[in-house]
PDB file of C-alpha atoms and ligand atoms in Angstrom:
ATOM      1  CA  MET A   3      50.555  39.223 186.865  1.00 61.00           C
ATOM      2  CA  SER A   4      49.618  37.175 183.819  1.00 72.00           C
ATOM      3  CA  ALA A   5      50.891  33.643 183.420  1.00 84.00           C
ATOM      4  CA  PRO A   6      51.948  31.944 180.212  1.00 91.00           C
ATOM      5  CA  ARG A   7      49.693  29.108 179.007  1.00 92.00           C
ATOM      6  CA  GLY A   8      50.740  25.716 180.407  1.00 93.00           C
ATOM      7  CA  VAL A   9      52.114  26.401 183.884  1.00 94.00           C
ATOM      8  CA  LEU A  10      51.276  24.998 187.304  1.00 92.00           C
ATOM      9  CA  PRO A  11      48.804  27.072 189.336  1.00 92.00           C
ATOM     10  CA  PRO A  12      50.477  29.535 191.760  1.00 94.00           C
ATOM     11  CA  ASP A  13      49.040  27.745 194.805  1.00 93.00           C
ATOM     12  CA  VAL A  14      51.297  24.736 194.177  1.00 92.00           C
ATOM     13  CA  VAL A  15      54.471  26.660 193.300  1.00 93.00           C
ATOM     14  CA  TRP A  16      56.658  27.232 196.355  1.00 94.00           C
ATOM     15  CA  LEU A  17      60.422  27.578 196.236  1.00 94.00           C
ATOM     16  CA  ALA A  18      62.787  26.357 198.936  1.00 94.00           C
ATOM     17  CA  PRO A  19      66.114  28.035 198.127  1.00 95.00           C
ATOM     18  CA  ASN A  20      69.254  27.013 199.977  1.00 95.00           C
ATOM     19  CA  VAL A  21      72.683  28.611 200.166  1.00 95.00           C
ATOM     20  CA  PHE A  22      73.627  27.076 196.804  1.00 95.00           C
ATOM     21  CA  THR A  23      70.441  27.831 194.851  1.00 96.00           C
ATOM     22  CA  GLU A  24      69.454  31.213 196.294  1.00 97.00           C
ATOM     23  CA  PRO A  25      71.506  33.270 193.776  1.00 97.00           C
ATOM     24  CA  PHE A  26      69.676  31.487 190.926  1.00 98.00           C
ATOM     25  CA  TRP A  27      66.240  32.354 192.328  1.00 97.00           C
ATOM     26  CA  LEU A  28      67.187  35.936 193.215  1.00 97.00           C
ATOM     27  CA  ALA A  29      68.231  36.434 189.591  1.00 98.00           C
ATOM     28  CA  THR A  30      65.072  34.842 188.163  1.00 98.00           C
ATOM     29  CA  ALA A  31      63.002  37.246 190.269  1.00 97.00           C
ATOM     30  CA  GLU A  32      64.721  39.949 188.170  1.00 97.00           C
ATOM     31  CA  HIS A  33      64.086  38.021 184.928  1.00 98.00           C
ATOM     32  CA  ARG A  34      67.738  37.037 184.585  1.00 98.00           C
ATOM     33  CA  LEU A  35      68.822  33.438 183.922  1.00 98.00           C
ATOM     34  CA  THR A  36      72.157  32.812 185.620  1.00 98.00           C
ATOM     35  CA  LEU A  37      74.212  29.650 185.927  1.00 98.00           C
ATOM     36  CA  PRO A  38      77.014  28.863 188.372  1.00 98.00           C
ATOM     37  CA  ARG A  39      80.424  28.370 186.754  1.00 98.00           C
ATOM     38  CA  CYS A  40      83.458  27.097 188.640  1.00 98.00           C
ATOM     39  CA  THR A  41      86.029  29.882 189.044  1.00 98.00           C
ATOM     40  CA  SER A  42      88.829  27.316 189.135  1.00 98.00           C
ATOM     41  CA  CYS A  43      88.227  25.259 185.979  1.00 98.00           C
ATOM     42  CA  GLY A  44      85.318  26.984 184.202  1.00 97.00           C
ATOM     43  CA  THR A  45      82.890  24.052 184.419  1.00 98.00           C
ATOM     44  CA  TYR A  46      79.228  24.999 184.662  1.00 97.00           C
ATOM     45  CA  ARG A  47      77.773  23.391 187.789  1.00 96.00           C
ATOM     46  CA  PHE A  48      74.062  22.986 187.400  1.00 95.00           C
ATOM     47  CA  PRO A  49      72.185  22.214 189.501  1.00 93.00           C
ATOM     48  CA  PRO A  50      74.208  24.365 191.889  1.00 94.00           C
ATOM     49  CA  SER A  51      76.396  22.320 194.218  1.00 92.00           C
ATOM     50  CA  ALA A  52      78.898  22.689 197.043  1.00 94.00           C
ATOM     51  CA  PHE A  53      81.828  21.296 195.072  1.00 96.00           C
ATOM     52  CA  CYS A  54      82.809  21.225 191.420  1.00 97.00           C
ATOM     53  CA  PHE A  55      82.292  17.711 190.037  1.00 95.00           C
ATOM     54  CA  HIS A  56      85.306  18.262 187.780  1.00 96.00           C
ATOM     55  CA  CYS A  57      87.961  19.812 190.068  1.00 98.00           C
ATOM     56  CA  ARG A  58      86.344  19.838 193.541  1.00 97.00           C
ATOM     57  CA  ALA A  59      86.772  23.602 194.007  1.00 97.00           C
ATOM     58  CA  GLN A  60      83.994  25.431 195.839  1.00 96.00           C
ATOM     59  CA  ALA A  61      83.919  28.950 194.410  1.00 97.00           C
ATOM     60  CA  VAL A  62      81.551  29.837 191.569  1.00 97.00           C
ATOM     61  CA  GLU A  63      80.691  32.894 189.556  1.00 98.00           C
ATOM     62  CA  TRP A  64      77.130  33.409 188.309  1.00 98.00           C
ATOM     63  CA  VAL A  65      77.090  33.833 184.550  1.00 97.00           C
ATOM     64  CA  GLU A  66      74.086  35.148 182.633  1.00 98.00           C
ATOM     65  CA  HIS A  67      72.603  33.067 179.807  1.00 98.00           C
ATOM     66  CA  ASP A  68      70.119  34.337 177.241  1.00 97.00           C
ATOM     67  CA  GLY A  69      67.887  31.279 177.682  1.00 97.00           C
ATOM     68  CA  THR A  70      68.043  30.198 174.078  1.00 98.00           C
ATOM     69  CA  GLY A  71      68.167  26.412 173.989  1.00 98.00           C
ATOM     70  CA  THR A  72      67.034  23.155 172.459  1.00 98.00           C
ATOM     71  CA  LEU A  73      64.398  20.745 173.740  1.00 98.00           C
ATOM     72  CA  TYR A  74      66.376  17.694 174.873  1.00 98.00           C
ATOM     73  CA  SER A  75      63.449  15.681 176.255  1.00 98.00           C
ATOM     74  CA  PHE A  76      59.892  16.099 177.454  1.00 98.00           C
ATOM     75  CA  THR A  77      56.830  14.387 178.850  1.00 98.00           C
ATOM     76  CA  ILE A  78      53.192  15.352 178.707  1.00 97.00           C
ATOM     77  CA  ILE A  79      51.443  15.271 182.072  1.00 96.00           C
ATOM     78  CA  ARG A  80      47.816  14.257 181.602  1.00 96.00           C
ATOM     79  CA  HIS A  81      46.841  12.875 185.020  1.00 95.00           C
ATOM     80  CA  ALA A  82      46.682  14.893 188.233  1.00 93.00           C
ATOM     81  CA  VAL A  83      48.777  13.322 190.972  1.00 90.00           C
ATOM     82  CA  ILE A  84      47.447  16.043 193.270  1.00 90.00           C
ATOM     83  CA  PRO A  85      43.935  17.438 192.740  1.00 92.00           C
ATOM     84  CA  ASP A  86      45.100  21.076 192.792  1.00 91.00           C
ATOM     85  CA  VAL A  87      46.703  20.742 189.355  1.00 91.00           C
ATOM     86  CA  ALA A  88      43.799  19.009 187.584  1.00 93.00           C
ATOM     87  CA  ASP A  89      42.484  22.192 185.955  1.00 92.00           C
ATOM     88  CA  ALA A  90      45.939  23.022 184.543  1.00 93.00           C
ATOM     89  CA  LEU A  91      46.367  19.737 182.646  1.00 94.00           C
ATOM     90  CA  PRO A  92      47.674  18.720 180.235  1.00 95.00           C
ATOM     91  CA  LEU A  93      51.102  20.215 180.911  1.00 96.00           C
ATOM     92  CA  ILE A  94      54.396  19.734 179.103  1.00 97.00           C
ATOM     93  CA  ALA A  95      57.419  19.146 181.336  1.00 97.00           C
ATOM     94  CA  GLY A  96      60.601  19.638 179.360  1.00 98.00           C
ATOM     95  CA  VAL A  97      64.349  19.372 179.629  1.00 98.00           C
ATOM     96  CA  VAL A  98      66.044  22.175 177.707  1.00 98.00           C
ATOM     97  CA  GLU A  99      69.741  22.052 176.881  1.00 98.00           C
ATOM     98  CA  LEU A 100      71.517  25.385 176.995  1.00 98.00           C
ATOM     99  CA  PRO A 101      74.292  25.825 174.390  1.00 97.00           C
ATOM    100  CA  GLY A 102      77.682  27.150 175.443  1.00 96.00           C
ATOM    101  CA  THR A 103      77.425  25.640 178.915  1.00 97.00           C
ATOM    102  CA  GLY A 104      79.035  22.240 178.480  1.00 96.00           C
ATOM    103  CA  GLY A 105      75.673  20.501 178.477  1.00 96.00           C
ATOM    104  CA  VAL A 106      73.625  22.225 181.189  1.00 98.00           C
ATOM    105  CA  ARG A 107      70.007  21.117 180.968  1.00 98.00           C
ATOM    106  CA  LEU A 108      67.185  22.897 182.730  1.00 97.00           C
ATOM    107  CA  VAL A 109      63.972  21.127 183.741  1.00 97.00           C
ATOM    108  CA  ALA A 110      61.114  23.522 183.048  1.00 97.00           C
ATOM    109  CA  SER A 111      57.558  23.852 181.855  1.00 97.00           C
ATOM    110  CA  ILE A 112      57.127  24.166 178.095  1.00 98.00           C
ATOM    111  CA  VAL A 113      54.557  26.922 177.735  1.00 97.00           C
ATOM    112  CA  ASP A 114      52.490  28.575 175.011  1.00 95.00           C
ATOM    113  CA  THR A 115      53.057  25.446 172.904  1.00 94.00           C
ATOM    114  CA  ASP A 116      50.423  23.129 171.419  1.00 94.00           C
ATOM    115  CA  LEU A 117      50.798  19.486 172.419  1.00 95.00           C
ATOM    116  CA  ASP A 118      51.099  18.330 168.814  1.00 95.00           C
ATOM    117  CA  ALA A 119      53.903  20.822 168.164  1.00 94.00           C
ATOM    118  CA  VAL A 120      56.249  19.577 170.860  1.00 97.00           C
ATOM    119  CA  ALA A 121      59.217  17.534 169.598  1.00 97.00           C
ATOM    120  CA  ILE A 122      62.729  16.755 170.742  1.00 98.00           C
ATOM    121  CA  GLY A 123      65.321  18.938 169.058  1.00 98.00           C
ATOM    122  CA  LYS A 124      63.121  21.994 168.578  1.00 98.00           C
ATOM    123  CA  PRO A 125      64.623  25.368 169.470  1.00 98.00           C
ATOM    124  CA  ALA A 126      63.316  26.928 172.669  1.00 98.00           C
ATOM    125  CA  GLU A 127      63.277  30.434 174.065  1.00 98.00           C
ATOM    126  CA  LEU A 128      62.999  31.594 177.641  1.00 98.00           C
ATOM    127  CA  VAL A 129      59.649  32.785 179.026  1.00 97.00           C
ATOM    128  CA  TRP A 130      59.196  34.118 182.559  1.00 98.00           C
ATOM    129  CA  TYR A 131      56.340  32.972 184.786  1.00 97.00           C
ATOM    130  CA  ASP A 132      55.804  35.573 187.505  1.00 97.00           C
ATOM    131  CA  VAL A 133      54.153  33.431 190.166  1.00 97.00           C
ATOM    132  CA  ARG A 134      53.944  36.109 192.851  1.00 96.00           C
ATOM    133  CA  GLU A 135      56.018  39.019 194.126  1.00 95.00           C
ATOM    134  CA  GLY A 136      59.618  37.787 194.425  1.00 94.00           C
ATOM    135  CA  THR A 137      58.948  34.389 192.805  1.00 96.00           C
ATOM    136  CA  THR A 138      59.574  33.940 189.101  1.00 97.00           C
ATOM    137  CA  ILE A 139      60.052  30.612 187.342  1.00 97.00           C
ATOM    138  CA  PRO A 140      61.920  30.162 184.049  1.00 98.00           C
ATOM    139  CA  CYS A 141      59.855  28.359 181.407  1.00 98.00           C
ATOM    140  CA  PHE A 142      60.404  27.788 177.691  1.00 98.00           C
ATOM    141  CA  ARG A 143      58.383  28.264 174.524  1.00 97.00           C
ATOM    142  CA  LEU A 144      59.196  26.241 171.416  1.00 97.00           C
ATOM    143  CA  VAL A 145      59.916  28.360 168.365  1.00 93.00           C
TER     144      VAL A 145
HETATM  145 ZN1   ZN B 202      85.979  23.228 188.731  1.00 72.52          ZN
END
């Protein structure tokens, strides 16, 4: 598996899915970005939650999104809080807003992007980081 430029090393990437987030991670393992949408009122509920923050219903349907978005915010990580990531720095941690979702924003690595090219408002496209068998993380590349 090859990784995009600008991701955390596989040794520090471990998922801990729960009953609410497992469908998201099962879909990413198949390179599909899905978001939970309330079946009662249609509100996207991300991050996944037990109850709709709008109508308090529980049921959701998982809706696919093409991963086209806009960089809402970012930070550049230059200092290793844990030694295992030192060789991967600097990294860009971004918040990407996904259109058509009522404002869902995904926190993700901004990959294959030069540090001086990153700017709020730039369009972003989805890139998959295959960490290991069964574990794939959505990342974004600025375009
Ligand atoms: Zn609802």
